[in-house]
PDB file of C-alpha atoms in Angstrom:
ATOM      1  CA  MET A   2       0.000   0.000   0.000  1.00 81.00           C
ATOM      2  CA  VAL A   3       1.074   3.592  -0.638  1.00 90.00           C
ATOM      3  CA  SER A   4       0.456   6.630   1.576  1.00 93.00           C
ATOM      4  CA  SER A   5      -2.808   7.628  -0.102  1.00 93.00           C
ATOM      5  CA  GLU A   6      -4.190   4.118   0.394  1.00 95.00           C
ATOM      6  CA  PHE A   7      -3.247   4.105   4.080  1.00 95.00           C
ATOM      7  CA  ARG A   8      -4.988   7.465   4.541  1.00 96.00           C
ATOM      8  CA  ARG A   9      -8.083   6.346   2.643  1.00 95.00           C
ATOM      9  CA  ALA A  10      -8.347   3.147   4.685  1.00 95.00           C
ATOM     10  CA  ALA A  11      -7.837   5.114   7.912  1.00 96.00           C
ATOM     11  CA  TRP A  12     -10.538   7.609   6.935  1.00 96.00           C
ATOM     12  CA  ASN A  13     -13.022   4.793   6.350  1.00 95.00           C
ATOM     13  CA  LYS A  14     -12.121   3.089   9.630  1.00 95.00           C
ATOM     14  CA  MET A  15     -12.749   6.310  11.561  1.00 96.00           C
ATOM     15  CA  SER A  16     -16.361   6.514  10.401  1.00 94.00           C
ATOM     16  CA  GLY A  17     -18.662   7.067  13.375  1.00 93.00           C
ATOM     17  CA  GLN A  18     -15.761   7.514  15.798  1.00 95.00           C
ATOM     18  CA  TRP A  19     -14.412  10.945  14.849  1.00 96.00           C
ATOM     19  CA  GLY A  20     -16.048  12.712  17.783  1.00 95.00           C
ATOM     20  CA  THR A  21     -14.878  10.190  20.379  1.00 96.00           C
ATOM     21  CA  MET A  22     -11.291  10.177  19.170  1.00 97.00           C
ATOM     22  CA  ALA A  23     -11.150  13.966  18.796  1.00 97.00           C
ATOM     23  CA  LEU A  24     -12.411  14.354  22.375  1.00 97.00           C
ATOM     24  CA  ALA A  25      -9.907  11.738  23.574  1.00 96.00           C
ATOM     25  CA  THR A  26      -7.108  13.668  21.852  1.00 96.00           C
ATOM     26  CA  PHE A  27      -8.243  16.906  23.501  1.00 97.00           C
ATOM     27  CA  VAL A  28      -8.402  15.318  26.973  1.00 96.00           C
ATOM     28  CA  LYS A  29      -5.015  13.668  26.479  1.00 94.00           C
ATOM     29  CA  SER A  30      -3.410  16.951  25.372  1.00 94.00           C
ATOM     30  CA  ALA A  31      -4.979  18.901  28.244  1.00 93.00           C
ATOM     31  CA  LEU A  32      -3.931  16.417  30.926  1.00 92.00           C
ATOM     32  CA  GLU A  33      -0.417  16.085  29.515  1.00 90.00           C
ATOM     33  CA  GLY A  34      -0.037  19.857  29.484  1.00 89.00           C
ATOM     34  CA  LEU A  35      -1.333  20.142  33.043  1.00 89.00           C
ATOM     35  CA  ALA A  36       0.868  17.317  34.324  1.00 87.00           C
ATOM     36  CA  SER A  37       3.934  18.755  32.599  1.00 82.00           C
ATOM     37  CA  SER A  38       3.400  22.170  34.158  1.00 81.00           C
ATOM     38  CA  LEU A  39       2.769  20.894  37.682  1.00 77.00           C
ATOM     39  CA  MET A  40       5.636  18.444  38.013  1.00 70.00           C
ATOM     40  CA  GLY A  41       8.812  17.639  36.134  1.00 68.00           C
ATOM     41  CA  ILE A  42       8.046  13.957  35.532  1.00 78.00           C
ATOM     42  CA  GLY A  43       4.310  14.460  35.177  1.00 80.00           C
ATOM     43  CA  LEU A  44       4.426  14.142  31.391  1.00 83.00           C
ATOM     44  CA  PHE A  45       5.935  10.665  31.670  1.00 84.00           C
ATOM     45  CA  ILE A  46       3.384   9.553  34.272  1.00 90.00           C
ATOM     46  CA  VAL A  47       0.417  10.739  32.201  1.00 92.00           C
ATOM     47  CA  GLY A  48       1.775  10.568  28.660  1.00 91.00           C
ATOM     48  CA  GLY A  49       2.789   6.906  28.654  1.00 93.00           C
ATOM     49  CA  PRO A  50      -0.524   5.382  29.792  1.00 95.00           C
ATOM     50  CA  MET A  51      -2.568   7.722  27.610  1.00 94.00           C
ATOM     51  CA  GLN A  52      -0.481   7.066  24.502  1.00 95.00           C
ATOM     52  CA  LEU A  53      -0.895   3.325  25.052  1.00 96.00           C
ATOM     53  CA  ALA A  54      -4.631   3.831  25.588  1.00 96.00           C
ATOM     54  CA  MET A  55      -4.954   5.870  22.382  1.00 97.00           C
ATOM     55  CA  SER A  56      -3.127   3.126  20.497  1.00 96.00           C
ATOM     56  CA  GLN A  57      -5.427   0.467  21.964  1.00 96.00           C
ATOM     57  CA  MET A  58      -8.535   2.483  21.152  1.00 96.00           C
ATOM     58  CA  THR A  59      -7.278   2.957  17.594  1.00 96.00           C
ATOM     59  CA  LEU A  60      -6.635  -0.761  17.119  1.00 95.00           C
ATOM     60  CA  ASN A  61     -10.053  -1.597  18.571  1.00 94.00           C
ATOM     61  CA  ILE A  62     -11.754   0.762  16.120  1.00 96.00           C
ATOM     62  CA  HIS A  63      -9.666  -0.754  13.338  1.00 94.00           C
ATOM     63  CA  ARG A  64     -11.116  -4.139  14.307  1.00 90.00           C
ATOM     64  CA  GLY A  65     -14.639  -2.757  14.063  1.00 91.00           C
ATOM     65  CA  LYS A  66     -15.296  -2.140  17.744  1.00 92.00           C
ATOM     66  CA  THR A  67     -16.984   0.968  19.125  1.00 92.00           C
ATOM     67  CA  GLU A  68     -14.917   2.960  21.596  1.00 94.00           C
ATOM     68  CA  LYS A  69     -15.910   5.337  24.395  1.00 93.00           C
ATOM     69  CA  ILE A  70     -13.933   8.139  26.008  1.00 94.00           C
ATOM     70  CA  ASP A  71     -13.666   6.105  29.247  1.00 92.00           C
ATOM     71  CA  SER A  72     -11.187   3.773  27.526  1.00 93.00           C
ATOM     72  CA  LEU A  73      -8.604   6.560  27.623  1.00 94.00           C
ATOM     73  CA  PHE A  74      -7.985   5.793  31.297  1.00 94.00           C
ATOM     74  CA  ASP A  75      -7.954   1.973  31.108  1.00 92.00           C
ATOM     75  CA  THR A  76      -4.190   1.590  30.902  1.00 91.00           C
ATOM     76  CA  PHE A  77      -3.721   3.394  34.229  1.00 92.00           C
ATOM     77  CA  LYS A  78      -5.167   0.206  35.711  1.00 91.00           C
ATOM     78  CA  THR A  79      -3.975  -2.480  33.274  1.00 91.00           C
ATOM     79  CA  ASN A  80      -0.418  -1.543  32.285  1.00 92.00           C
ATOM     80  CA  PHE A  81       0.612   1.656  34.044  1.00 93.00           C
ATOM     81  CA  GLY A  82       4.210   0.663  34.785  1.00 94.00           C
ATOM     82  CA  GLY A  83       4.901  -0.746  31.322  1.00 94.00           C
ATOM     83  CA  SER A  84       3.447   2.251  29.509  1.00 94.00           C
ATOM     84  CA  VAL A  85       5.432   4.733  31.631  1.00 94.00           C
ATOM     85  CA  LEU A  86       8.636   2.773  31.091  1.00 95.00           C
ATOM     86  CA  ALA A  87       8.007   2.640  27.339  1.00 95.00           C
ATOM     87  CA  TYR A  88       7.503   6.411  27.260  1.00 94.00           C
ATOM     88  CA  VAL A  89      10.728   6.952  29.222  1.00 94.00           C
ATOM     89  CA  LEU A  90      12.765   4.595  27.048  1.00 95.00           C
ATOM     90  CA  ILE A  91      11.493   6.043  23.774  1.00 95.00           C
ATOM     91  CA  SER A  92      12.091   9.604  24.966  1.00 93.00           C
ATOM     92  CA  LEU A  93      15.539   8.796  26.358  1.00 93.00           C
ATOM     93  CA  PHE A  94      16.872   6.911  23.343  1.00 93.00           C
ATOM     94  CA  THR A  95      15.405   9.419  20.905  1.00 93.00           C
ATOM     95  CA  PHE A  96      17.073  12.249  22.827  1.00 92.00           C
ATOM     96  CA  LEU A  97      20.438  10.475  22.955  1.00 92.00           C
ATOM     97  CA  TRP A  98      20.383   9.719  19.232  1.00 91.00           C
ATOM     98  CA  SER A  99      19.360  13.328  18.549  1.00 91.00           C
ATOM     99  CA  LEU A 100      22.654  14.472  20.039  1.00 91.00           C
ATOM    100  CA  LEU A 101      24.323  13.067  16.900  1.00 87.00           C
ATOM    101  CA  PHE A 102      23.354  16.027  14.682  1.00 80.00           C
ATOM    102  CA  PHE A 103      19.597  15.553  15.170  1.00 82.00           C
ATOM    103  CA  ILE A 104      18.894  13.358  12.092  1.00 89.00           C
ATOM    104  CA  PRO A 105      19.610  10.033  13.882  1.00 90.00           C
ATOM    105  CA  GLY A 106      17.009  11.022  16.476  1.00 89.00           C
ATOM    106  CA  ILE A 107      14.371  11.380  13.758  1.00 92.00           C
ATOM    107  CA  ILE A 108      15.324   7.997  12.328  1.00 94.00           C
ATOM    108  CA  LYS A 109      15.032   6.370  15.752  1.00 94.00           C
ATOM    109  CA  GLN A 110      11.688   8.038  16.328  1.00 93.00           C
ATOM    110  CA  TYR A 111      10.367   6.103  13.339  1.00 95.00           C
ATOM    111  CA  SER A 112      12.106   2.939  14.561  1.00 95.00           C
ATOM    112  CA  TYR A 113      10.140   3.135  17.828  1.00 96.00           C
ATOM    113  CA  ALA A 114       6.851   4.202  16.184  1.00 95.00           C
ATOM    114  CA  MET A 115       5.156   0.792  16.543  1.00 96.00           C
ATOM    115  CA  THR A 116       6.116   0.205  20.197  1.00 96.00           C
ATOM    116  CA  TYR A 117       2.684   0.931  21.669  1.00 96.00           C
ATOM    117  CA  PHE A 118       0.884  -1.116  19.024  1.00 96.00           C
ATOM    118  CA  VAL A 119       3.182  -4.033  19.846  1.00 95.00           C
ATOM    119  CA  MET A 120       2.353  -3.605  23.549  1.00 95.00           C
ATOM    120  CA  CYS A 121      -1.364  -3.589  22.748  1.00 95.00           C
ATOM    121  CA  ASP A 122      -1.104  -6.903  20.901  1.00 93.00           C
ATOM    122  CA  ASN A 123       1.282  -8.407  23.470  1.00 93.00           C
ATOM    123  CA  PRO A 124       0.156  -7.206  26.934  1.00 90.00           C
ATOM    124  CA  LYS A 125       2.694  -9.385  28.754  1.00 90.00           C
ATOM    125  CA  MET A 126       5.683  -8.185  26.727  1.00 94.00           C
ATOM    126  CA  GLU A 127       8.191  -5.995  28.570  1.00 95.00           C
ATOM    127  CA  ALA A 128       8.396  -2.362  27.448  1.00 95.00           C
ATOM    128  CA  ASN A 129      11.983  -2.638  26.243  1.00 95.00           C
ATOM    129  CA  ASP A 130      11.193  -5.819  24.311  1.00 95.00           C
ATOM    130  CA  ALA A 131       8.299  -4.006  22.648  1.00 95.00           C
ATOM    131  CA  ARG A 132      10.669  -1.200  21.679  1.00 95.00           C
ATOM    132  CA  LYS A 133      13.101  -3.713  20.186  1.00 95.00           C
ATOM    133  CA  ARG A 134      10.261  -5.490  18.392  1.00 95.00           C
ATOM    134  CA  SER A 135       9.219  -2.153  16.878  1.00 95.00           C
ATOM    135  CA  MET A 136      12.778  -1.661  15.645  1.00 95.00           C
ATOM    136  CA  GLU A 137      12.648  -5.089  14.021  1.00 94.00           C
ATOM    137  CA  ILE A 138       9.299  -4.395  12.384  1.00 93.00           C
ATOM    138  CA  MET A 139      10.441  -1.023  11.065  1.00 95.00           C
ATOM    139  CA  LYS A 140      13.636  -2.281   9.406  1.00 94.00           C
ATOM    140  CA  GLY A 141      13.306  -1.202   5.788  1.00 93.00           C
ATOM    141  CA  ASN A 142      10.022   0.592   6.499  1.00 95.00           C
ATOM    142  CA  LYS A 143      11.079   3.846   8.174  1.00 96.00           C
ATOM    143  CA  TRP A 144      11.148   5.795   4.898  1.00 96.00           C
ATOM    144  CA  ARG A 145       7.661   4.531   4.009  1.00 95.00           C
ATOM    145  CA  LEU A 146       6.315   5.729   7.359  1.00 96.00           C
ATOM    146  CA  PHE A 147       8.056   9.071   6.901  1.00 96.00           C
ATOM    147  CA  CYS A 148       6.342   9.423   3.508  1.00 96.00           C
ATOM    148  CA  LEU A 149       3.010   8.593   5.152  1.00 96.00           C
ATOM    149  CA  ASP A 150       3.639  11.310   7.727  1.00 95.00           C
ATOM    150  CA  PHE A 151       4.635  13.796   5.043  1.00 96.00           C
ATOM    151  CA  SER A 152       1.450  13.058   3.104  1.00 96.00           C
ATOM    152  CA  PHE A 153      -0.485  14.748   5.943  1.00 96.00           C
ATOM    153  CA  ILE A 154       1.232  18.071   5.256  1.00 96.00           C
ATOM    154  CA  GLY A 155      -1.867  19.477   3.576  1.00 96.00           C
ATOM    155  CA  TRP A 156      -3.913  18.763   6.691  1.00 96.00           C
ATOM    156  CA  ASP A 157      -1.154  20.234   8.876  1.00 95.00           C
ATOM    157  CA  ILE A 158      -1.193  23.478   6.885  1.00 96.00           C
ATOM    158  CA  LEU A 159      -4.971  23.610   7.038  1.00 96.00           C
ATOM    159  CA  ALA A 160      -4.831  23.160  10.823  1.00 95.00           C
ATOM    160  CA  LEU A 161      -2.792  26.363  11.111  1.00 95.00           C
ATOM    161  CA  PHE A 162      -5.795  28.337   9.860  1.00 95.00           C
ATOM    162  CA  THR A 163      -7.920  26.864  12.675  1.00 95.00           C
ATOM    163  CA  PHE A 164      -5.388  27.881  15.349  1.00 93.00           C
ATOM    164  CA  GLY A 165      -4.562  24.194  15.899  1.00 92.00           C
ATOM    165  CA  ILE A 166      -8.119  23.098  16.679  1.00 95.00           C
ATOM    166  CA  LEU A 167      -8.217  20.816  13.642  1.00 96.00           C
ATOM    167  CA  TYR A 168      -5.348  18.821  15.124  1.00 95.00           C
ATOM    168  CA  TYR A 169      -7.812  17.180  17.496  1.00 96.00           C
ATOM    169  CA  TRP A 170      -9.184  15.398  14.424  1.00 97.00           C
ATOM    170  CA  ILE A 171      -5.944  15.103  12.458  1.00 97.00           C
ATOM    171  CA  THR A 172      -4.054  13.386  15.287  1.00 96.00           C
ATOM    172  CA  PRO A 173      -6.389  10.361  15.592  1.00 96.00           C
ATOM    173  CA  TYR A 174      -6.657  10.249  11.799  1.00 97.00           C
ATOM    174  CA  ARG A 175      -2.867  10.004  11.565  1.00 97.00           C
ATOM    175  CA  LEU A 176      -2.774   7.415  14.355  1.00 97.00           C
ATOM    176  CA  MET A 177      -5.316   5.288  12.496  1.00 97.00           C
ATOM    177  CA  ALA A 178      -3.128   5.518   9.379  1.00 97.00           C
ATOM    178  CA  TYR A 179      -0.255   4.296  11.556  1.00 96.00           C
ATOM    179  CA  ALA A 180      -2.440   1.394  12.717  1.00 95.00           C
ATOM    180  CA  GLU A 181      -3.206   0.541   9.085  1.00 95.00           C
ATOM    181  CA  PHE A 182       0.541   0.646   8.379  1.00 95.00           C
ATOM    182  CA  TYR A 183       1.193  -1.600  11.396  1.00 95.00           C
ATOM    183  CA  ARG A 184      -1.427  -4.076  10.260  1.00 92.00           C
ATOM    184  CA  GLU A 185       0.285  -4.404   6.889  1.00 92.00           C
ATOM    185  CA  LEU A 186       3.580  -5.198   8.628  1.00 92.00           C
ATOM    186  CA  VAL A 187       2.095  -7.506  11.284  1.00 88.00           C
ATOM    187  CA  PRO A 188      -1.088  -9.016   9.811  1.00 74.00           C
ATOM    188  CA  ASP A 189      -0.997 -12.055  12.148  1.00 53.00           C
ATOM    189  CA  ALA A 190      -1.655  -9.785  15.153  1.00 44.00           C
ATOM    190  CA  GLU A 191      -5.164  -9.153  13.814  1.00 43.00           C
ATOM    191  CA  GLN A 192      -6.183 -12.782  14.229  1.00 44.00           C
ATOM    192  CA  ALA A 193      -8.156 -13.817  17.291  1.00 41.00           C
ATOM    193  CA  PRO A 194      -5.936 -15.402  19.957  1.00 44.00           C
ATOM    194  CA  LYS A 195      -6.043 -19.173  20.147  1.00 43.00           C
ATOM    195  CA  SER A 196      -6.272 -21.247  23.285  1.00 41.00           C
ATOM    196  CA  ASP A 197      -3.139 -22.968  24.565  1.00 42.00           C
ATOM    197  CA  SER A 198      -4.527 -26.363  23.664  1.00 38.00           C
ATOM    198  CA  ALA A 199      -5.710 -25.455  20.170  1.00 40.00           C
ATOM    199  CA  ALA A 200      -4.051 -27.679  17.555  1.00 44.00           C
ATOM    200  CA  GLY A 201      -1.579 -28.821  20.192  1.00 53.00           C
ATOM    201  CA  GLY A 202      -0.025 -25.352  20.273  1.00 66.00           C
ATOM    202  CA  LYS A 203       1.897 -23.600  23.005  1.00 71.00           C
ATOM    203  CA  LYS A 204       2.099 -19.983  24.152  1.00 73.00           C
ATOM    204  CA  CYS A 205       5.337 -17.996  24.300  1.00 75.00           C
ATOM    205  CA  ALA A 206       6.183 -17.111  27.893  1.00 71.00           C
ATOM    206  CA  LYS A 207       7.912 -13.920  26.771  1.00 66.00           C
ATOM    207  CA  CYS A 208       5.337 -12.233  24.509  1.00 63.00           C
ATOM    208  CA  GLY A 209       2.225 -14.428  24.818  1.00 64.00           C
ATOM    209  CA  ALA A 210       2.050 -15.331  21.100  1.00 68.00           C
ATOM    210  CA  GLN A 211       0.506 -18.685  20.157  1.00 68.00           C
ATOM    211  CA  ASN A 212       2.905 -21.083  18.406  1.00 72.00           C
ATOM    212  CA  ASP A 213       2.804 -24.518  16.808  1.00 72.00           C
ATOM    213  CA  ALA A 214       3.498 -27.467  19.082  1.00 72.00           C
ATOM    214  CA  ASP A 215       6.822 -28.237  17.358  1.00 68.00           C
ATOM    215  CA  ALA A 216       8.058 -24.607  17.149  1.00 75.00           C
ATOM    216  CA  ALA A 217      11.631 -24.111  18.364  1.00 75.00           C
ATOM    217  CA  PHE A 218      11.377 -20.305  18.207  1.00 72.00           C
ATOM    218  CA  CYS A 219       8.427 -17.964  18.789  1.00 73.00           C
ATOM    219  CA  ILE A 220       6.774 -16.575  15.634  1.00 67.00           C
ATOM    220  CA  GLY A 221       6.022 -13.326  17.475  1.00 64.00           C
ATOM    221  CA  CYS A 222       9.300 -12.351  19.136  1.00 65.00           C
ATOM    222  CA  GLY A 223      11.842 -14.975  18.059  1.00 70.00           C
ATOM    223  CA  ALA A 224      12.483 -16.225  21.588  1.00 72.00           C
ATOM    224  CA  PRO A 225      13.446 -19.924  22.022  1.00 77.00           C
ATOM    225  CA  MET A 226      10.466 -22.157  22.774  1.00 74.00           C
ATOM    226  CA  PRO A 227      10.647 -25.055  25.250  1.00 76.00           C
ATOM    227  CA  VAL A 228      10.415 -28.498  23.698  1.00 61.00           C
ATOM    228  CA  VAL A 229       8.067 -30.886  25.467  1.00 56.00           C
ATOM    229  CA  ALA A 230       8.316 -34.586  24.709  1.00 50.00           C
ATOM    230  CA  GLY A 231       5.231 -36.127  23.190  1.00 49.00           C
ATOM    231  CA  GLU A 232       3.752 -32.916  21.801  1.00 47.00           C
ATOM    232  CA  PRO A 233       1.584 -33.522  18.723  1.00 47.00           C
ATOM    233  CA  LYS A 234       2.891 -32.198  15.410  1.00 44.00           C
ATOM    234  CA  ALA A 235       1.166 -29.153  14.004  1.00 45.00           C
ATOM    235  CA  ALA A 236      -0.165 -28.853  10.473  1.00 46.00           C
ATOM    236  CA  ARG A 237       2.452 -28.409   7.762  1.00 44.00           C
ATOM    237  CA  PRO A 238       3.326 -24.698   7.221  1.00 44.00           C
ATOM    238  CA  THR A 239       3.569 -23.074   3.812  1.00 60.00           C
ATOM    239  CA  VAL A 240       6.261 -20.340   3.960  1.00 73.00           C
ATOM    240  CA  PHE A 241       9.963 -21.069   3.531  1.00 71.00           C
ATOM    241  CA  CYS A 242      12.615 -19.460   5.740  1.00 73.00           C
ATOM    242  CA  PRO A 243      15.105 -17.461   3.611  1.00 74.00           C
ATOM    243  CA  ASN A 244      17.910 -18.475   5.993  1.00 71.00           C
ATOM    244  CA  CYS A 245      17.525 -22.239   6.477  1.00 69.00           C
ATOM    245  CA  GLY A 246      14.715 -23.194   4.093  1.00 66.00           C
ATOM    246  CA  THR A 247      12.394 -24.571   6.775  1.00 70.00           C
ATOM    247  CA  LYS A 248       8.652 -24.353   6.114  1.00 71.00           C
ATOM    248  CA  ASN A 249       6.705 -22.021   8.427  1.00 72.00           C
ATOM    249  CA  ASP A 250       3.153 -20.760   8.905  1.00 73.00           C
ATOM    250  CA  PRO A 251       2.282 -17.950   6.469  1.00 71.00           C
ATOM    251  CA  ASP A 252       1.854 -15.474   9.359  1.00 68.00           C
ATOM    252  CA  SER A 253       5.181 -16.264  11.024  1.00 73.00           C
ATOM    253  CA  ALA A 254       7.500 -13.324  11.629  1.00 74.00           C
ATOM    254  CA  PHE A 255      10.406 -15.542  12.731  1.00 74.00           C
ATOM    255  CA  CYS A 256      11.467 -19.023  11.628  1.00 72.00           C
ATOM    256  CA  THR A 257      10.437 -21.787  14.047  1.00 72.00           C
ATOM    257  CA  SER A 258      13.635 -23.697  13.257  1.00 69.00           C
ATOM    258  CA  CYS A 259      16.494 -21.161  13.277  1.00 70.00           C
ATOM    259  CA  GLY A 260      14.817 -17.991  14.633  1.00 72.00           C
ATOM    260  CA  ALA A 261      15.657 -15.895  11.563  1.00 72.00           C
ATOM    261  CA  LYS A 262      13.288 -13.131  10.464  1.00 73.00           C
ATOM    262  CA  ILE A 263      10.902 -14.221   7.715  1.00 72.00           C
ATOM    263  CA  GLN A 264       8.799 -11.097   7.042  1.00 61.00           C
TER     264      GLN A 264
END
């Protein structure tokens, strides 16, 4: 897909939810501004959970669910620590890379762009692992995401004539385009989670992804999988690993035999 297709798909997905997401963006901006002005670390405490919540709301809408403004505060209860840590890590590493003549910081910002989406799809994954997973996903895709961002320049210019008010609609629109971009890179995350016993499969202890019974490495994060004697063999996969030639499931991100990246 090209930038215009991502934007068109995002526009269609936002149907019926523009008001909710615009209000959520306004509340998020207001609370972040208030927290930042009252205390030095307030932005991290508020920004992390709310950014994760906005990402979750966006993915839910992408899946056809209806969201309410209350969802903006869910992550304060479900994953407060992880979301704050993710915000700190992204901010810290982006700042450090920016010290190298600024451009590397921009590049890293795009490397970390999928971190919160990864956390939404893998609630048990550690924040730093989600950041690293985002880097893996974005290899070879950072320029494409930059072009998608740049394609919103017309909307950004138009927002200037509304004294920034239009940004409350543009921001969730852009985030939905990001979600569409993420879904193209990680289509398997859109599938409904399977039970541990389904098809003799087993769940990764690190990221929670469901794997085949005979998988040696997780298809979600590439972590080694424990081998249990007597496990039934899973159905034959259909995608070949470019590194070792082993067949894998079509939605595998990492080879179940050698752990190499497939997609």
